[in-house]
Coordinates of N, CA and C and ligand atoms in Angstrom, one line a residue:
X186 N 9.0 -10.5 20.5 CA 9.9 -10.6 19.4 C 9.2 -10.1 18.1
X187 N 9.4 -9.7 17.4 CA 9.3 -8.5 16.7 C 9.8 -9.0 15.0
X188 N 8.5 -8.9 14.4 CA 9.1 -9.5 13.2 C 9.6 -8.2 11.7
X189 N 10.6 -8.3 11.2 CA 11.1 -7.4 10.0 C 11.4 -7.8 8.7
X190 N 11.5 -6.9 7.9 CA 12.1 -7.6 7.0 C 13.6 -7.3 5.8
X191 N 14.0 -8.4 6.1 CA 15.8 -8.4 5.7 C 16.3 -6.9 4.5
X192 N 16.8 -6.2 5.1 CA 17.7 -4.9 3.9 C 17.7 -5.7 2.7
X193 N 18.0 -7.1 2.7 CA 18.7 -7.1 1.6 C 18.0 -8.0 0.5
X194 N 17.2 -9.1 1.0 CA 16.3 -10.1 0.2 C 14.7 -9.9 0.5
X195 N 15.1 -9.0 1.2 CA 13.4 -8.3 2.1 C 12.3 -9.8 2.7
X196 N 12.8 -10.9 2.8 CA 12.1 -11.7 3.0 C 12.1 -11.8 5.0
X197 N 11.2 -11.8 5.5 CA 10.4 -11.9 7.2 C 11.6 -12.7 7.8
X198 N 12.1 -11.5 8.7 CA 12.9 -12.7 9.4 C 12.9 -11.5 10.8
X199 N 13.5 -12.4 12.2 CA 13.3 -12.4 13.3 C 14.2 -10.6 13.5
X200 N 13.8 -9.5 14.3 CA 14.9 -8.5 14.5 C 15.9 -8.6 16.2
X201 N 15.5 -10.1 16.1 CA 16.3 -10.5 17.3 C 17.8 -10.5 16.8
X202 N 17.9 -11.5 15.2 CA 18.7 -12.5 14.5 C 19.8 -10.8 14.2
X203 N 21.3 -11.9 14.5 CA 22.4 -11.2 14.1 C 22.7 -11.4 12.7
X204 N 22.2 -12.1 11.9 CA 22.2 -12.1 10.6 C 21.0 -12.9 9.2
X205 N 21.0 -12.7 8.6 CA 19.3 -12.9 7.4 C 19.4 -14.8 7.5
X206 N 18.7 -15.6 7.9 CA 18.7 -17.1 7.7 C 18.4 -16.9 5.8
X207 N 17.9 -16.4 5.5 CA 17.4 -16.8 3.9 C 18.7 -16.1 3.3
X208 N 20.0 -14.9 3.2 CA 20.8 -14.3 2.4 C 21.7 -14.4 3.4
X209 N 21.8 -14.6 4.6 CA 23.1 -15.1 5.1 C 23.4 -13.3 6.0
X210 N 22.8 -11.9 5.1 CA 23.3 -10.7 4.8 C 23.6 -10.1 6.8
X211 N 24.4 -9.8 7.4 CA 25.2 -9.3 8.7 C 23.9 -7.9 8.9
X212 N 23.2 -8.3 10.3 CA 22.5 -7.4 10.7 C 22.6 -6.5 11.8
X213 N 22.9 -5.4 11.7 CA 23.6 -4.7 12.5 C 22.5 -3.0 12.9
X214 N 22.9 -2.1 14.0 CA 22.3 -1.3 14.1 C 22.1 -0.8 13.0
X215 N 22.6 -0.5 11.8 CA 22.6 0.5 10.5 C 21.2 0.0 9.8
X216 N 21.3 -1.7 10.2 CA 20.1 -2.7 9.4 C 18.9 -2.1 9.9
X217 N 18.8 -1.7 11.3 CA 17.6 -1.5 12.2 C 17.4 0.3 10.9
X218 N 18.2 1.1 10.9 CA 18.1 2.2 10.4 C 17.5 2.0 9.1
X219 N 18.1 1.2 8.6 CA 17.7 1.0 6.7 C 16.3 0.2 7.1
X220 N 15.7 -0.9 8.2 CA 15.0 -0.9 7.8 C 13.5 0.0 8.2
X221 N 14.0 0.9 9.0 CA 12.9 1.8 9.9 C 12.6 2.7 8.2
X222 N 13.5 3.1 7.6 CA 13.6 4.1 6.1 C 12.6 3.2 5.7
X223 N 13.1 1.9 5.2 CA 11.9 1.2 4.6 C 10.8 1.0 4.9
X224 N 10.5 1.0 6.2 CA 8.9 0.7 6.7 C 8.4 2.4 6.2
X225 N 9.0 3.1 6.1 CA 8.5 4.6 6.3 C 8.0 4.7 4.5
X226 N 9.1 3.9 4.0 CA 9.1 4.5 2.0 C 7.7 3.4 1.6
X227 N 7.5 2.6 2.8 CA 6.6 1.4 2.2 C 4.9 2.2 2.4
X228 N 5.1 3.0 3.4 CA 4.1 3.9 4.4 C 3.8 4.7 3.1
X229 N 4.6 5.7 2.8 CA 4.3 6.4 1.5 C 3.6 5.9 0.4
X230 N 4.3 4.7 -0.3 CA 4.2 3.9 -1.4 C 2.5 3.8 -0.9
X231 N 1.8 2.9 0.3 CA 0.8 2.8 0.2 C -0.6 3.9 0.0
X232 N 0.4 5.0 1.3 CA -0.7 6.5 0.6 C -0.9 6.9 -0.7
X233 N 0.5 6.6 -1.8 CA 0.1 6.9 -3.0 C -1.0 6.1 -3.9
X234 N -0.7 4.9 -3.2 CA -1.8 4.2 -3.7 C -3.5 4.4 -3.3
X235 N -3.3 4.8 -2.5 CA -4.9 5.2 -2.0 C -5.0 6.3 -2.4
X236 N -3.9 7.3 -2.6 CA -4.5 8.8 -3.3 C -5.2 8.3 -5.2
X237 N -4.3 7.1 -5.6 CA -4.5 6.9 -6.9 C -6.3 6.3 -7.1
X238 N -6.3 5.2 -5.7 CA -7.6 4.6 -6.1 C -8.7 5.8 -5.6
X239 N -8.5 6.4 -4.9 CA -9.2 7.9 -4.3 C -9.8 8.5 -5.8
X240 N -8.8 8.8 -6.7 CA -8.7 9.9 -7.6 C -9.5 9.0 -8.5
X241 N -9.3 7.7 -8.7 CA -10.2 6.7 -9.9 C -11.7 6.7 -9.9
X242 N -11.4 6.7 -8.1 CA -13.2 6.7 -7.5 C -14.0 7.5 -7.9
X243 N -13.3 8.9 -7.9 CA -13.9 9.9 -7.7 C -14.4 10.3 -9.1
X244 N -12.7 9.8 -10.1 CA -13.5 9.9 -11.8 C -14.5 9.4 -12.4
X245 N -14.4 8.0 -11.5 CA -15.8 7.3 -12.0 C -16.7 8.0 -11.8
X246 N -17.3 8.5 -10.6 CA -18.3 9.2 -9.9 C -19.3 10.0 -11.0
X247 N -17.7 11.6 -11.3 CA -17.7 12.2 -11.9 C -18.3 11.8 -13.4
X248 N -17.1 11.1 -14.1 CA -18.1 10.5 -15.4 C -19.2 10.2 -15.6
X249 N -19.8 9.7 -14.6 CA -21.2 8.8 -14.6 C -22.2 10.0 -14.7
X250 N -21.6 11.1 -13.6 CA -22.8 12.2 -13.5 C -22.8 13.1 -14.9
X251 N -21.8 13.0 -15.4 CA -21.0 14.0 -16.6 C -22.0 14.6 -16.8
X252 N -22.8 16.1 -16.6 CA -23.6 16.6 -17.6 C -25.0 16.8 -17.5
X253 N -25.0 16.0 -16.0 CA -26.7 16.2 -14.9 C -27.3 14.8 -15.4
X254 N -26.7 13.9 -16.5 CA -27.5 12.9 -16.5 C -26.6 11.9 -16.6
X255 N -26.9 10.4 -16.2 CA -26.2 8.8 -15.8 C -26.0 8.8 -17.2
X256 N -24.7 8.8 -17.4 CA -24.0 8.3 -18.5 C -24.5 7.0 -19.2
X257 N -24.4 6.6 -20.8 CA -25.0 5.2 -21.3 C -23.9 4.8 -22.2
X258 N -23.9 3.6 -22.4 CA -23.1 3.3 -23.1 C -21.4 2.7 -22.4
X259 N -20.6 3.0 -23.7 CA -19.7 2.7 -23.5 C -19.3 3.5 -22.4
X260 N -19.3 4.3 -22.1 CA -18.8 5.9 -20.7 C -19.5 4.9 -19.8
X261 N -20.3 4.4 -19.8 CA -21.3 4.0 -18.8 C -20.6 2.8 -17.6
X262 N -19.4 2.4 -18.9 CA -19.3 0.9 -18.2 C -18.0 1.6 -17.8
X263 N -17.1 2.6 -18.6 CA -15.8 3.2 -18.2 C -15.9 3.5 -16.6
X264 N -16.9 4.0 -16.6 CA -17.6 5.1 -15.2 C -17.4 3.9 -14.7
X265 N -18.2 2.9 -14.3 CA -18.5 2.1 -13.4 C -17.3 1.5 -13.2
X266 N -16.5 1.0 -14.3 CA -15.4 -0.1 -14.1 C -14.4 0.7 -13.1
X267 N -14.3 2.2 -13.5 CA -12.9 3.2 -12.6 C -13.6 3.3 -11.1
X268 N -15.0 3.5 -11.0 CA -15.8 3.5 -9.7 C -15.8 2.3 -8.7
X269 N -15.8 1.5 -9.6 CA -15.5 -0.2 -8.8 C -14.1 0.0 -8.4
X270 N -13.2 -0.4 -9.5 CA -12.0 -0.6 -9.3 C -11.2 0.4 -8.3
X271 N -11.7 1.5 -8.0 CA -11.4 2.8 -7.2 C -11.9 2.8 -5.6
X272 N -13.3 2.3 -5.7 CA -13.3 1.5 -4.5 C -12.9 0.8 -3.8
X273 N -12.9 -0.6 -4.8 CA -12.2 -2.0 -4.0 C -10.7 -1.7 -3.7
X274 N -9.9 -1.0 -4.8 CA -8.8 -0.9 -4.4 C -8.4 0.1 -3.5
X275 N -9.0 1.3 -3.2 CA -9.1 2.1 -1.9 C -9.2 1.1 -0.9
X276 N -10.2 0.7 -0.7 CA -10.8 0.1 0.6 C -9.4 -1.4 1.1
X277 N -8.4 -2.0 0.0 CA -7.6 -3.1 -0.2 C -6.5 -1.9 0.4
X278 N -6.5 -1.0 0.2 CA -5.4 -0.1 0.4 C -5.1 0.4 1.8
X279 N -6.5 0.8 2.4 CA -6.7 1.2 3.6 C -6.2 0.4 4.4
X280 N -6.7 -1.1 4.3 CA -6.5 -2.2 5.0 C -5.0 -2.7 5.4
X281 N -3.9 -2.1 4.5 CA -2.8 -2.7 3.8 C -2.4 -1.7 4.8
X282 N -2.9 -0.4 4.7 CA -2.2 0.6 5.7 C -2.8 0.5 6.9
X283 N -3.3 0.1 7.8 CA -3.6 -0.6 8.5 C -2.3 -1.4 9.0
X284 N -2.6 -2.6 8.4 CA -2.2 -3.8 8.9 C -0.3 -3.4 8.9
X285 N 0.4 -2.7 8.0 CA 0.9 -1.7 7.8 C 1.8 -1.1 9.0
X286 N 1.3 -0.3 9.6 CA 1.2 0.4 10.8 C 1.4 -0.5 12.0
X287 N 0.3 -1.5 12.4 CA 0.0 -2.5 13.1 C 1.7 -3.1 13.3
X288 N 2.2 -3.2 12.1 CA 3.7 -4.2 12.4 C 4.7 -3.7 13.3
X289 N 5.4 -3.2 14.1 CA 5.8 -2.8 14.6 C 7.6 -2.8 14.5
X290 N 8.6 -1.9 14.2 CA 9.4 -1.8 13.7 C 10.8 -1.8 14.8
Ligands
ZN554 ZN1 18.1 -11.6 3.7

């Protein structure tokens, strides 16, 4: 059994169930269609997000080297903060797509 989530209040419910327990909403073959669209728009949504933390990573990177020498100062902490945050949230992203994938529709 196979878990999804409802077209209409998006909250986890069974894709056995002929209709949503939490919105009451009538689940029908079209529901299986709208929600396979949505697993796919959610698939996207998270690539963009890892292209974003990808691109943060990489500015940090960049900034830090800006010029052949480790940036100081205020740049210093800019660099670092987009290089962290570009990381952690790539690596939170990857996982997400992952786990993502894993669900089965
Ligand atoms: Zn519902």
């Amino acid at each position: 059994m196979a878990l999804m989530s409802c077209p209409a209040c998006q909250k986890r419910i069974s894709s056995q169930s002929k209709s949503c327990p939490h919105c009451q909403a009538e689940l029908g073959e079209r529901t299986e269609t709208l929600v396979k669209i949505s697993h796919i728009e959610q698939s996207n949504r998270l690539m963009n997000h890892s292209f974003i933390f990808l691109t943060l990573f990489i500015a940090g990177v960049v900034v830090w080297f800006w010029g052949g020498e480790p940036a100081q100062g205020v740049t210093a902490m800019l660099a670092i903060s987009s290089f962290v945050l570009g990381f952690v949230g790539y690596l939170i992203t990857r996982v997400r797509i992952v786990l993502h994938k894993r669900r089965s529709v």
